[in-house]
CSV table of C-alpha atoms in Angstrom, one decimal:
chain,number,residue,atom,x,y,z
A,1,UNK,CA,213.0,-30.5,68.7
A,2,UNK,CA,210.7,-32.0,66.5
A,3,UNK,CA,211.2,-33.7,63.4
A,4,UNK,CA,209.2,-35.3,60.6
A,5,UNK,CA,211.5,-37.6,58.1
A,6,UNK,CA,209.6,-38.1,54.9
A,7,UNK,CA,211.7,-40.7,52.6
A,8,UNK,CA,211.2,-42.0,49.5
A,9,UNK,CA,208.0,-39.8,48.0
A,10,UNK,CA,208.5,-41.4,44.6
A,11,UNK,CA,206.0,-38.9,42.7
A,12,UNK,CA,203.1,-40.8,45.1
A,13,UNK,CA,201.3,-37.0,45.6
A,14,UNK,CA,197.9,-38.5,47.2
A,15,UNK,CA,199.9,-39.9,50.0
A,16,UNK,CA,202.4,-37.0,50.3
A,17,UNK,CA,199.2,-34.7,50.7
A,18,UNK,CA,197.9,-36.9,53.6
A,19,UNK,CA,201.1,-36.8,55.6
A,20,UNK,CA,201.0,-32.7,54.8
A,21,UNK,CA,197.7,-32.5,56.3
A,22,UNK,CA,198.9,-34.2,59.6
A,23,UNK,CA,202.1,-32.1,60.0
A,24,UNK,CA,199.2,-29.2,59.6
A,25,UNK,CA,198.3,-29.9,62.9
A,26,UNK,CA,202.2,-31.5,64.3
A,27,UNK,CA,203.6,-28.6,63.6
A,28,UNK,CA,207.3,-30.0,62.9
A,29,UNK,CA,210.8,-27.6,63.5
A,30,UNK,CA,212.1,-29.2,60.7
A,31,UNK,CA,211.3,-31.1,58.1
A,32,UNK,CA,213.7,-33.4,56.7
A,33,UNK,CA,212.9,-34.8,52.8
A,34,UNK,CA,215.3,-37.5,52.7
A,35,UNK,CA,215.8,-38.2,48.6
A,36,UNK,CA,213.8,-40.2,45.5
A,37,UNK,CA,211.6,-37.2,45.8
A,38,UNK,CA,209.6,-37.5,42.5
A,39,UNK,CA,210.1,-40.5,40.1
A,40,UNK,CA,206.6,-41.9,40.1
A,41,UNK,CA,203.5,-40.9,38.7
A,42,UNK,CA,202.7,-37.6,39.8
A,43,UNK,CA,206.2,-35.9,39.9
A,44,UNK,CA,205.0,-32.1,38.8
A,45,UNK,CA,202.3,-32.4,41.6
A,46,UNK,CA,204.5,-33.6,44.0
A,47,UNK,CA,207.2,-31.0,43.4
A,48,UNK,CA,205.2,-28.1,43.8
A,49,UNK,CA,203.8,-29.6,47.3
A,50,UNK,CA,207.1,-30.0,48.6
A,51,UNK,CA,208.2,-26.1,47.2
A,52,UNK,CA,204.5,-25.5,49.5
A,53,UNK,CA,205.9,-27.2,52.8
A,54,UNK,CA,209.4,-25.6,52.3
A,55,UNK,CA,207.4,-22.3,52.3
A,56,UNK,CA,205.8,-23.6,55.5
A,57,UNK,CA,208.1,-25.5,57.5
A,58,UNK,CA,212.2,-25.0,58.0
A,59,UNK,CA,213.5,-28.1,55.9
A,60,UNK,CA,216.8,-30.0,54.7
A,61,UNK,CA,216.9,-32.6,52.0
A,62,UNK,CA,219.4,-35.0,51.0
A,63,UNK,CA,219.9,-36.5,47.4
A,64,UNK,CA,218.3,-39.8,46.8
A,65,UNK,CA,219.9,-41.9,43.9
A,66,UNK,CA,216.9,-41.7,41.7
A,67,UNK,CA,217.1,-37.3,42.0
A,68,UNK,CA,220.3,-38.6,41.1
A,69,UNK,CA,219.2,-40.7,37.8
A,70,UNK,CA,217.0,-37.9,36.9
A,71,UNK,CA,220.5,-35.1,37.1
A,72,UNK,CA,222.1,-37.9,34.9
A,73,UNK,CA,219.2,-38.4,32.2
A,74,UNK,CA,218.8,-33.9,32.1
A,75,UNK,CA,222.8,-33.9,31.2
A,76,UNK,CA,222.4,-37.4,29.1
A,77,UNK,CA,224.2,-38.5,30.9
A,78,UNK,CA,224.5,-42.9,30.4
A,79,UNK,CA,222.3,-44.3,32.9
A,80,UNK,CA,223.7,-47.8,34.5
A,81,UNK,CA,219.7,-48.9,35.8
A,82,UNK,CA,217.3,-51.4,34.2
A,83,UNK,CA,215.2,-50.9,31.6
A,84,UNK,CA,211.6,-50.0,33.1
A,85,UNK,CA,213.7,-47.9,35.3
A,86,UNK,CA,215.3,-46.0,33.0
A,87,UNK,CA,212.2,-45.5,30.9
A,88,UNK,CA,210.3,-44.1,34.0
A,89,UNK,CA,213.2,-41.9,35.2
A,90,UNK,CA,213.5,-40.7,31.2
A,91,UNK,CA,209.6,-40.1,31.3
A,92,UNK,CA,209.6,-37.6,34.5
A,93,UNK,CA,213.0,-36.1,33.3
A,94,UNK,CA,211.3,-34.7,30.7
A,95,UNK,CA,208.5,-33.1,32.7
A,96,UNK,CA,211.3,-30.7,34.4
A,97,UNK,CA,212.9,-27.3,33.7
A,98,UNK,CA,216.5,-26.3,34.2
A,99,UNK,CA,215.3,-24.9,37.8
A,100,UNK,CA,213.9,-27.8,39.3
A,101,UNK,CA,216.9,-29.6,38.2
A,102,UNK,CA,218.9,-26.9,39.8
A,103,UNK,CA,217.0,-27.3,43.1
A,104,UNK,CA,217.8,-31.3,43.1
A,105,UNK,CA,221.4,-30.5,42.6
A,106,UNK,CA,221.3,-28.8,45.3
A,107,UNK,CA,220.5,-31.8,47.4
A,108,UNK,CA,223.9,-32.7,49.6
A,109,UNK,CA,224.4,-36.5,49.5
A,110,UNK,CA,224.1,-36.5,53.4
A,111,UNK,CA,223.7,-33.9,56.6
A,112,UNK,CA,223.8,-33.1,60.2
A,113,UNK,CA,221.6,-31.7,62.4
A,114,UNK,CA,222.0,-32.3,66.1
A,115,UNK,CA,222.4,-35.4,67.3
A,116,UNK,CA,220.8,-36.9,64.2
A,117,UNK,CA,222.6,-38.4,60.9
A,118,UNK,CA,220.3,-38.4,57.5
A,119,UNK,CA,221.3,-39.8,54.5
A,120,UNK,CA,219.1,-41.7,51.8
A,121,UNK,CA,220.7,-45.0,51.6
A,122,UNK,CA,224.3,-44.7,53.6
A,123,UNK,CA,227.1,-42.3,54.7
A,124,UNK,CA,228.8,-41.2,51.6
A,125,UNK,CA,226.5,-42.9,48.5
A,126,UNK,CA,222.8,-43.1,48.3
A,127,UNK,CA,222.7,-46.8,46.0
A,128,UNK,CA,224.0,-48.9,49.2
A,129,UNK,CA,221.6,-51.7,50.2
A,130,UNK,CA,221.5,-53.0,53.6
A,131,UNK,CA,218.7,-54.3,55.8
A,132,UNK,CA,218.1,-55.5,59.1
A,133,UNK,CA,219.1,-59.8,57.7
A,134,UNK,CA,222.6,-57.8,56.5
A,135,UNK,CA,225.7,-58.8,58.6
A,136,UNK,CA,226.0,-56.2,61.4
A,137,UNK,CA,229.9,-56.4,61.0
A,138,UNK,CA,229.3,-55.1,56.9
A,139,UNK,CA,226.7,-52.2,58.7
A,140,UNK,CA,229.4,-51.1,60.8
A,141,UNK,CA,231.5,-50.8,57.9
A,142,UNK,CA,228.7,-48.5,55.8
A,143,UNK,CA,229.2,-46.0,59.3
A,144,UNK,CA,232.5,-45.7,60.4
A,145,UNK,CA,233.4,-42.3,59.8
A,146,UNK,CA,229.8,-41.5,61.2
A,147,UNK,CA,229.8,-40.3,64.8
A,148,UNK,CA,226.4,-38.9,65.8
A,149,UNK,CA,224.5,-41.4,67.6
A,150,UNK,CA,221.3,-41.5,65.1
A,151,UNK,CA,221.9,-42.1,61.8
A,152,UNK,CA,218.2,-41.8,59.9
A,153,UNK,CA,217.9,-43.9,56.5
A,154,UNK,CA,215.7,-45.2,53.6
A,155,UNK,CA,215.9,-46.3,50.5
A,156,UNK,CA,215.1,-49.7,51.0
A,157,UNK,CA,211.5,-48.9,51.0
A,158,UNK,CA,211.5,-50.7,54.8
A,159,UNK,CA,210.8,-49.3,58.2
A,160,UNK,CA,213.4,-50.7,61.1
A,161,UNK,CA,216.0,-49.9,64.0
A,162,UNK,CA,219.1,-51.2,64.6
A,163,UNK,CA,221.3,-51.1,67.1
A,164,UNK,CA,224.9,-50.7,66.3
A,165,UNK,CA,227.6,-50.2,69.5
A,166,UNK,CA,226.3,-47.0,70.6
A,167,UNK,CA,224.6,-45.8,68.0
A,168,UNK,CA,221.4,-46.6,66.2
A,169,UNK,CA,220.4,-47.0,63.0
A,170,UNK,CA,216.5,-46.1,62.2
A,171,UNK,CA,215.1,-46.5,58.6
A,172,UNK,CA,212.0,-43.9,57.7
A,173,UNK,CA,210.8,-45.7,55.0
A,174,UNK,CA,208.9,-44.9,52.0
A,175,UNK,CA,206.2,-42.4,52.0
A,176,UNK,CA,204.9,-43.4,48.1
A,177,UNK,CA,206.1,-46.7,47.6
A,178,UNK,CA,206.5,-48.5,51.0
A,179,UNK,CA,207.3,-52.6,51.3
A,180,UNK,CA,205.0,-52.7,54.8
A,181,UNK,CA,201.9,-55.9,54.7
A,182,UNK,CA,199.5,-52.8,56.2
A,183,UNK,CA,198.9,-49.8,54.0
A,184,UNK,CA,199.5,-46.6,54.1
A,185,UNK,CA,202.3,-43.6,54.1
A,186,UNK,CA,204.9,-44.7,55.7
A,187,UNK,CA,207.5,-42.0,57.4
A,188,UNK,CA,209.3,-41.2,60.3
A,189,UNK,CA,208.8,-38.4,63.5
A,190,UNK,CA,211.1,-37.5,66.1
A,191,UNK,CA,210.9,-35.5,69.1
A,192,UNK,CA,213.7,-35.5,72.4
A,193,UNK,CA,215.7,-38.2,70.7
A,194,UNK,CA,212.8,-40.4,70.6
A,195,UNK,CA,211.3,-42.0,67.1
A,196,UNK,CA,207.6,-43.0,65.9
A,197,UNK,CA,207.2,-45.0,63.0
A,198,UNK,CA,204.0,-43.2,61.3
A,199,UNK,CA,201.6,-44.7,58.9
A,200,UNK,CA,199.2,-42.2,57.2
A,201,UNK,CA,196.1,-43.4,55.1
A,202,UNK,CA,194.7,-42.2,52.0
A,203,UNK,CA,192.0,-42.1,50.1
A,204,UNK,CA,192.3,-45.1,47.5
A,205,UNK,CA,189.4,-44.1,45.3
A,206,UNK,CA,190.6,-40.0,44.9
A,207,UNK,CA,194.1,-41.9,45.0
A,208,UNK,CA,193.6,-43.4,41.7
A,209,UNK,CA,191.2,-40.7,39.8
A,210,UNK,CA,194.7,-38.7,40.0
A,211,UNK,CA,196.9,-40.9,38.9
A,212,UNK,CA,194.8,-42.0,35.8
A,213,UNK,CA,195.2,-38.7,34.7
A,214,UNK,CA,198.9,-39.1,34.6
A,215,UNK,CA,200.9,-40.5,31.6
A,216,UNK,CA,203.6,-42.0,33.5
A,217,UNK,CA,204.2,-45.4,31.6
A,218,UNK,CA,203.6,-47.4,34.6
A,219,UNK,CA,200.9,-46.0,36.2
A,220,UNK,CA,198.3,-49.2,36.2
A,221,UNK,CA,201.3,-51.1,38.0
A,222,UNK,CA,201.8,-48.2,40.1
A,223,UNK,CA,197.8,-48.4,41.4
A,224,UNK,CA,197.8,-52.2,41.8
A,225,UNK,CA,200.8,-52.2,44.2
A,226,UNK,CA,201.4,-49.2,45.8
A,227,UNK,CA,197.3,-48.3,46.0
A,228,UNK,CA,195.3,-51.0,46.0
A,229,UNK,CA,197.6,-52.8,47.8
A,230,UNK,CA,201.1,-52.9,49.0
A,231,UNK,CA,204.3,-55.0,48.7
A,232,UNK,CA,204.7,-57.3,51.7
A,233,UNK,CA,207.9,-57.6,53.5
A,234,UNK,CA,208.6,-60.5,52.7
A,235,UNK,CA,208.0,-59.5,48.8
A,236,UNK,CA,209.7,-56.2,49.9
A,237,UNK,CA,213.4,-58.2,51.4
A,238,UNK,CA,213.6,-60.8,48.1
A,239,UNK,CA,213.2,-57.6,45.5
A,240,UNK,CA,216.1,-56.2,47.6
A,241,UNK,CA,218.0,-59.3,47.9
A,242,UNK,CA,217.9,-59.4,43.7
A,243,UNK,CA,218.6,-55.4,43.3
A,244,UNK,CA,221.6,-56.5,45.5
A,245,UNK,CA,223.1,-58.9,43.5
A,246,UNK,CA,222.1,-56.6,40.1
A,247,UNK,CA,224.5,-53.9,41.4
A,248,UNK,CA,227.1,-56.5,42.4
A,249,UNK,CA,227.3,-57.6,38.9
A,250,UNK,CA,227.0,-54.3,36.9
A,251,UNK,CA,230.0,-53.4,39.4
């Protein structure tokens, strides 16, 4: 079986184009969208590509916490996130109809298929942080009830495996918003129980004539990191590290 994980799309619909052109010619049984689907700068155009590969392809999705943040902010719901974030989830909330809120409610937090385990951030929440510098004792804990033996994650905007006892623990990382020091689409394929990190390229220049024509009140920032350039790892593991300790005390 052969599957193409695509995490953490964040409304970044020059680089989720790319990666549809190479599963043009992959030819994925499933494809697996696995949450924070559209809050970036191109959310409209990046919705009605992923309605295009679900006419394609047989897919599953699970709900990210930012799909989440956008349910919230539709039923005004109070939104517990930081200021720019809650003024860019606000902005593409907005954007939406009652059906494509619909269609992320219908997102299930996690789901099985096979062998394989996918969830956005952990088994039974999608806000969880952990990384490969977590304890393995505290990762364990984040998978107990968990019994397939791949367990397929994002969220933290990182690729990585683990191993954990018998099973292991492989993050897809971010197709629109990745925290790599080499550029590009980041997501994940897997065929016979084996997994390939992918990295797809993009046009920079075609890249940025979109987004300019967006109003999404971050979009400059958008181009300079996620475009232009990216956010190294190391960048990429202290942004966590503070996002960590921001949920510990709004807790």
């Amino acid at each position: 079986m052969k599957i193409a994980a695509l995490y953490d799309i964040h409304g970044n619909y020059p680089a989720l184009k790319k990666v549809s052109d190479e599963l043009n010619n992959m030819k994925p049984d499933l494809l697996v969208f696995g949450g924070d689907l559209i809050s970036g700068p191109m959310p409209l155009e990046t919705l009605d590509l992923i309605y295009d590969l679900k006419s394609k392809y047989r897919t599953a999705s699970v709900l990210g916490n930012n799909d989440q943040d956008i349910i919230d902010s539709y039923e005004n719901k109070k939104l517990s996130l930081l200021n720019k974030a809650q003024e860019q989830i606000q902005w593409v909330t907005r954007l939406l109809n009652e059906k494509q809120i619909l269609d992320l409610k219908d997102m299930p937090i996690n789901i099985n298929v096979g062998k394989y385990f996918f969830c956005h951030a952990i088994a039974d929440d999608n806000r969880t942080i952990f990384t490969p510098k977590t304890r393995i004792s505290n990762i364990k804990q984040l998978f107990l009830e968990v019994i397939s033996p791949f367990i397929i994650c994002g969220h933290t905007h990182l690729q990585f495996k683990l191993k954990i006892g018998s099973q292991q623990i492989i993050n897809a990382g971010s197709v629109g918003m990745p925290f790599s020091d080499k550029k590009g689409a980041q997501w994940l394929w897997i065929e016979n129980n084996n997994f390939q990190f992918r990295r797809t390229l993009f046009d920079e220049d075609i890249a940025i004539k979109n987004m300019k024509n967006s109003d999404f009140p971050f979009v400059n920032q958008f181009i300079e990191e996620y475009v232009k350039n990216t956010v190294k790892v190391r960048t990429g593991y202290k942004i966590l590290r503070r996002l960590e300790e921001n949920n510990r005390l709004r807790k």
